[in-house]
């Protein structure tokens, strides 16, 4: 579903497979919702104008009803967690890495609404699965999941984790999956934007039927760049050092050189991506300093 893994087409089958040492000792537990996280932490949504420039979200996404796609995402996310729980790969409530992820999410979520007003009603959820893949994602509707592989193999600090999480949240906020599905289905069904109203109902049904494909979607280069920049700003507003986006990508490039994730072949190259982030650091640096207080 994103730049962190080039094998998403097999994710549903492997989500419950834990190959990290000790992952099988994780006991069953309940899901965790971050609904109302902003109120719980006493934070409010950002009101200042966005500092990064990513333009308007694509109108093509309107071909797929957001409610139906988010419903499909909730169902798939729940099934994935159940598979992981059954195999002892779902981190328990007290797991320190899971608590760390949830704390970072609490600091980012209050700043999501300006990017997508629908996110105010999302039931944000964060979970950790024991799996050696270098991967993390956020499904439509705010369903976040990290694999232990990305935390352990890259030895990410909190600022770097926030940059990963912000990037993945940005995909959901900018509704890239909705846009990808709309383009795919509009093409296959021979629909055009001019016939949008005529085909809307059929596309909505297709979106629900394709819920199982959400994690297999491949985002475009523009989608990835947009998620990088929105994630950069989310992290800065949450008081996480935006400079960590550069160190994160250097780690990702090094991992790729060691036979790690192969996403660089289909996504923006590491150096170009780092340069884009560096060019935007001045835009968000003051947000970071202000957030630090």
mmCIF file of C-alpha atoms in Angstrom, residues 88-292:
data_model
loop_
_atom_site.group_PDB
_atom_site.id
_atom_site.type_symbol
_atom_site.label_atom_id
_atom_site.label_comp_id
_atom_site.label_asym_id
_atom_site.label_seq_id
_atom_site.Cartn_x
_atom_site.Cartn_y
_atom_site.Cartn_z
ATOM 1 C CA UNK A 88 0.176 -14.799 18.800
ATOM 2 C CA UNK A 89 1.639 -12.061 16.629
ATOM 3 C CA UNK A 90 -0.510 -9.158 17.839
ATOM 4 C CA UNK A 91 1.271 -7.056 20.447
ATOM 5 C CA UNK A 92 -0.478 -6.950 23.841
ATOM 6 C CA UNK A 93 -1.626 -3.717 25.445
ATOM 7 C CA UNK A 94 1.408 -3.466 27.709
ATOM 8 C CA UNK A 95 3.997 -3.980 24.969
ATOM 9 C CA UNK A 96 6.430 -1.020 25.211
ATOM 10 C CA UNK A 97 6.754 -0.561 21.459
ATOM 11 C CA UNK A 98 2.986 -0.482 21.066
ATOM 12 C CA UNK A 99 2.666 2.080 23.835
ATOM 13 C CA UNK A 100 5.355 4.130 22.128
ATOM 14 C CA UNK A 101 3.470 4.076 18.807
ATOM 15 C CA UNK A 102 0.226 5.103 20.435
ATOM 16 C CA UNK A 103 1.831 7.999 22.245
ATOM 17 C CA UNK A 104 3.273 9.284 18.969
ATOM 18 C CA UNK A 105 -0.138 8.927 17.312
ATOM 19 C CA UNK A 106 -1.761 10.963 20.093
ATOM 20 C CA UNK A 107 0.557 13.836 19.287
ATOM 21 C CA UNK A 108 -0.114 13.737 15.535
ATOM 22 C CA UNK A 109 -3.861 13.111 15.352
ATOM 23 C CA UNK A 110 -4.931 16.565 16.613
ATOM 24 C CA UNK A 111 -3.366 18.122 13.502
ATOM 25 C CA UNK A 112 -5.057 15.931 10.891
ATOM 26 C CA UNK A 113 -8.443 17.663 10.502
ATOM 27 C CA UNK A 114 -7.197 20.581 8.366
ATOM 28 C CA UNK A 115 -6.050 18.030 5.808
ATOM 29 C CA UNK A 116 -9.339 16.117 5.799
ATOM 30 C CA UNK A 117 -12.432 17.179 7.742
ATOM 31 C CA UNK A 118 -13.710 13.591 7.735
ATOM 32 C CA UNK A 119 -10.863 12.612 10.035
ATOM 33 C CA UNK A 120 -12.646 14.302 12.932
ATOM 34 C CA UNK A 121 -15.033 11.338 13.053
ATOM 35 C CA UNK A 122 -12.493 8.595 12.340
ATOM 36 C CA UNK A 123 -11.972 5.935 14.966
ATOM 37 C CA UNK A 124 -8.187 6.060 14.909
ATOM 38 C CA UNK A 125 -6.548 2.781 15.831
ATOM 39 C CA UNK A 126 -2.893 1.789 16.242
ATOM 40 C CA UNK A 127 -1.582 -1.769 16.458
ATOM 41 C CA UNK A 128 1.734 -3.588 16.259
ATOM 42 C CA UNK A 129 2.277 -6.968 14.587
ATOM 43 C CA UNK A 130 5.306 -9.198 15.061
ATOM 44 C CA UNK A 131 6.626 -9.550 11.527
ATOM 45 C CA UNK A 132 10.137 -9.026 10.165
ATOM 46 C CA UNK A 133 8.982 -7.049 7.114
ATOM 47 C CA UNK A 134 10.067 -3.411 7.033
ATOM 48 C CA UNK A 135 6.555 -2.049 6.780
ATOM 49 C CA UNK A 136 3.872 0.245 8.195
ATOM 50 C CA UNK A 137 0.591 1.570 6.813
ATOM 51 C CA UNK A 138 -2.555 3.532 7.552
ATOM 52 C CA UNK A 139 -5.752 2.353 5.925
ATOM 53 C CA UNK A 140 -8.692 4.615 5.022
ATOM 54 C CA UNK A 141 -10.439 5.798 8.162
ATOM 55 C CA UNK A 142 -7.295 5.968 10.304
ATOM 56 C CA UNK A 143 -6.415 2.292 10.824
ATOM 57 C CA UNK A 144 -2.665 2.260 11.532
ATOM 58 C CA UNK A 145 -0.406 -0.773 11.771
ATOM 59 C CA UNK A 146 3.342 -1.129 12.225
ATOM 60 C CA UNK A 147 5.415 -4.287 11.858
ATOM 61 C CA UNK A 148 8.169 -4.912 14.352
ATOM 62 C CA UNK A 149 10.593 -5.247 11.436
ATOM 63 C CA UNK A 150 10.640 -1.550 10.663
ATOM 64 C CA UNK A 151 11.281 -0.617 14.289
ATOM 65 C CA UNK A 152 13.902 -3.272 14.980
ATOM 66 C CA UNK A 153 15.803 -3.456 11.713
ATOM 67 C CA UNK A 154 16.077 0.291 11.174
ATOM 68 C CA UNK A 155 16.431 1.112 14.881
ATOM 69 C CA UNK A 156 14.130 4.104 14.543
ATOM 70 C CA UNK A 157 14.064 6.902 17.088
ATOM 71 C CA UNK A 158 10.791 8.562 18.059
ATOM 72 C CA UNK A 159 11.267 11.404 15.581
ATOM 73 C CA UNK A 160 11.837 8.914 12.744
ATOM 74 C CA UNK A 161 8.830 6.829 13.772
ATOM 75 C CA UNK A 162 6.743 10.021 13.715
ATOM 76 C CA UNK A 163 7.893 10.718 10.161
ATOM 77 C CA UNK A 164 6.872 7.206 9.079
ATOM 78 C CA UNK A 165 3.534 7.475 10.851
ATOM 79 C CA UNK A 166 2.867 10.966 9.513
ATOM 80 C CA UNK A 167 3.579 9.769 5.981
ATOM 81 C CA UNK A 168 1.176 6.849 6.305
ATOM 82 C CA UNK A 169 -1.509 8.993 7.924
ATOM 83 C CA UNK A 170 -1.130 11.425 5.021
ATOM 84 C CA UNK A 171 -2.036 8.678 2.537
ATOM 85 C CA UNK A 172 -5.320 8.207 4.406
ATOM 86 C CA UNK A 173 -5.948 11.928 4.859
ATOM 87 C CA UNK A 174 -5.378 12.694 1.198
ATOM 88 C CA UNK A 175 -7.463 9.609 0.308
ATOM 89 C CA UNK A 176 -4.920 8.177 -2.090
ATOM 90 C CA UNK A 177 -6.435 4.691 -1.878
ATOM 91 C CA UNK A 178 -9.838 6.102 -2.808
ATOM 92 C CA UNK A 179 -8.297 7.860 -5.786
ATOM 93 C CA UNK A 180 -6.359 4.760 -6.902
ATOM 94 C CA UNK A 181 -9.476 2.584 -6.755
ATOM 95 C CA UNK A 182 -11.513 5.191 -8.620
ATOM 96 C CA UNK A 183 -8.969 5.344 -11.430
ATOM 97 C CA UNK A 184 -8.727 1.563 -11.638
ATOM 98 C CA UNK A 185 -12.445 0.962 -11.662
ATOM 99 C CA UNK A 186 -13.291 3.882 -13.935
ATOM 100 C CA UNK A 187 -10.869 2.477 -16.473
ATOM 101 C CA UNK A 188 -12.064 -1.121 -16.222
ATOM 102 C CA UNK A 189 -15.727 -0.188 -16.365
ATOM 103 C CA UNK A 190 -15.227 2.254 -19.220
ATOM 104 C CA UNK A 191 -16.595 5.149 -17.227
ATOM 105 C CA UNK A 192 -15.650 8.790 -17.636
ATOM 106 C CA UNK A 193 -15.787 11.772 -15.315
ATOM 107 C CA UNK A 194 -18.581 13.139 -17.493
ATOM 108 C CA UNK A 195 -20.707 10.085 -16.652
ATOM 109 C CA UNK A 196 -19.843 10.186 -12.956
ATOM 110 C CA UNK A 197 -23.404 10.389 -11.668
ATOM 111 C CA UNK A 198 -24.521 7.514 -13.847
ATOM 112 C CA UNK A 199 -21.788 5.206 -12.627
ATOM 113 C CA UNK A 200 -21.486 6.295 -9.013
ATOM 114 C CA UNK A 201 -23.603 3.543 -7.527
ATOM 115 C CA UNK A 202 -21.802 0.798 -9.401
ATOM 116 C CA UNK A 203 -18.418 2.190 -8.427
ATOM 117 C CA UNK A 204 -19.512 2.294 -4.802
ATOM 118 C CA UNK A 205 -20.379 -1.405 -4.888
ATOM 119 C CA UNK A 206 -17.084 -2.192 -6.543
ATOM 120 C CA UNK A 207 -15.214 -0.262 -3.846
ATOM 121 C CA UNK A 208 -16.812 -2.400 -1.147
ATOM 122 C CA UNK A 209 -16.047 -5.594 -3.051
ATOM 123 C CA UNK A 210 -12.411 -4.563 -3.466
ATOM 124 C CA UNK A 211 -11.763 -4.049 0.226
ATOM 125 C CA UNK A 212 -9.352 -6.962 0.167
ATOM 126 C CA UNK A 213 -7.211 -5.088 -2.357
ATOM 127 C CA UNK A 214 -6.598 -2.035 -0.187
ATOM 128 C CA UNK A 215 -3.226 -3.242 1.017
ATOM 129 C CA UNK A 216 -2.139 -4.207 -2.483
ATOM 130 C CA UNK A 217 -2.557 -0.746 -3.972
ATOM 131 C CA UNK A 218 0.517 0.901 -5.456
ATOM 132 C CA UNK A 219 0.683 4.643 -5.039
ATOM 133 C CA UNK A 220 2.018 6.997 -7.682
ATOM 134 C CA UNK A 221 5.158 9.088 -7.375
ATOM 135 C CA UNK A 222 3.011 12.164 -6.857
ATOM 136 C CA UNK A 223 1.093 10.394 -4.088
ATOM 137 C CA UNK A 224 4.344 9.473 -2.353
ATOM 138 C CA UNK A 225 5.761 12.984 -2.575
ATOM 139 C CA UNK A 226 2.506 14.415 -1.271
ATOM 140 C CA UNK A 227 2.493 11.994 1.663
ATOM 141 C CA UNK A 228 6.125 12.834 2.432
ATOM 142 C CA UNK A 229 5.363 16.541 2.699
ATOM 143 C CA UNK A 230 2.078 16.288 4.589
ATOM 144 C CA UNK A 231 3.704 13.792 6.960
ATOM 145 C CA UNK A 232 6.621 16.178 7.437
ATOM 146 C CA UNK A 233 4.251 18.917 8.548
ATOM 147 C CA UNK A 234 2.198 16.640 10.795
ATOM 148 C CA UNK A 235 5.356 15.519 12.557
ATOM 149 C CA UNK A 236 6.645 19.072 12.987
ATOM 150 C CA UNK A 237 3.332 20.239 14.445
ATOM 151 C CA UNK A 238 3.456 17.298 16.840
ATOM 152 C CA UNK A 239 6.885 18.492 18.080
ATOM 153 C CA UNK A 240 8.883 15.828 16.269
ATOM 154 C CA UNK A 241 12.069 16.955 14.556
ATOM 155 C CA UNK A 242 11.407 17.134 10.789
ATOM 156 C CA UNK A 243 15.124 16.602 10.146
ATOM 157 C CA UNK A 244 14.443 12.973 11.097
ATOM 158 C CA UNK A 245 12.761 12.508 7.710
ATOM 159 C CA UNK A 246 16.210 12.740 6.132
ATOM 160 C CA UNK A 247 17.861 10.296 8.523
ATOM 161 C CA UNK A 248 14.911 7.936 8.024
ATOM 162 C CA UNK A 249 15.400 7.874 4.281
ATOM 163 C CA UNK A 250 19.105 7.363 4.592
ATOM 164 C CA UNK A 251 18.381 4.310 6.714
ATOM 165 C CA UNK A 252 15.859 3.097 4.149
ATOM 166 C CA UNK A 253 18.408 3.483 1.349
ATOM 167 C CA UNK A 254 20.991 1.566 3.353
ATOM 168 C CA UNK A 255 18.490 -1.216 4.060
ATOM 169 C CA UNK A 256 17.667 -1.420 0.368
ATOM 170 C CA UNK A 257 21.356 -1.754 -0.466
ATOM 171 C CA UNK A 258 21.555 -4.730 1.883
ATOM 172 C CA UNK A 259 18.781 -6.503 0.039
ATOM 173 C CA UNK A 260 16.008 -4.862 2.037
ATOM 174 C CA UNK A 261 12.720 -3.440 0.732
ATOM 175 C CA UNK A 262 12.728 -3.029 -3.022
ATOM 176 C CA UNK A 263 10.382 -0.070 -3.240
ATOM 177 C CA UNK A 264 13.044 2.223 -4.704
ATOM 178 C CA UNK A 265 12.585 0.583 -8.104
ATOM 179 C CA UNK A 266 9.001 1.818 -8.404
ATOM 180 C CA UNK A 267 9.001 4.917 -6.233
ATOM 181 C CA UNK A 268 10.985 8.165 -6.185
ATOM 182 C CA UNK A 269 14.680 7.498 -5.712
ATOM 183 C CA UNK A 270 16.232 8.006 -2.302
ATOM 184 C CA UNK A 271 18.417 11.001 -3.229
ATOM 185 C CA UNK A 272 15.554 12.794 -4.985
ATOM 186 C CA UNK A 273 13.232 12.114 -2.110
ATOM 187 C CA UNK A 274 15.747 13.353 0.429
ATOM 188 C CA UNK A 275 16.317 16.510 -1.595
ATOM 189 C CA UNK A 276 12.569 17.207 -1.738
ATOM 190 C CA UNK A 277 12.338 16.819 2.020
ATOM 191 C CA UNK A 278 15.379 18.995 2.633
ATOM 192 C CA UNK A 279 13.924 21.698 0.416
ATOM 193 C CA UNK A 280 10.801 21.747 2.591
ATOM 194 C CA UNK A 281 12.492 21.656 5.991
ATOM 195 C CA UNK A 282 12.607 25.474 6.226
ATOM 196 C CA UNK A 283 8.838 25.568 5.685
ATOM 197 C CA UNK A 284 8.107 23.520 8.812
ATOM 198 C CA UNK A 285 11.053 24.301 11.080
ATOM 199 C CA UNK A 286 9.229 27.152 12.821
ATOM 200 C CA UNK A 287 6.222 24.885 13.415
ATOM 201 C CA UNK A 288 8.542 22.433 15.136
ATOM 202 C CA UNK A 289 10.146 25.114 17.296
ATOM 203 C CA UNK A 290 6.741 26.483 18.289
ATOM 204 C CA UNK A 291 5.448 23.012 19.127
ATOM 205 C CA UNK A 292 8.422 22.381 21.357
#
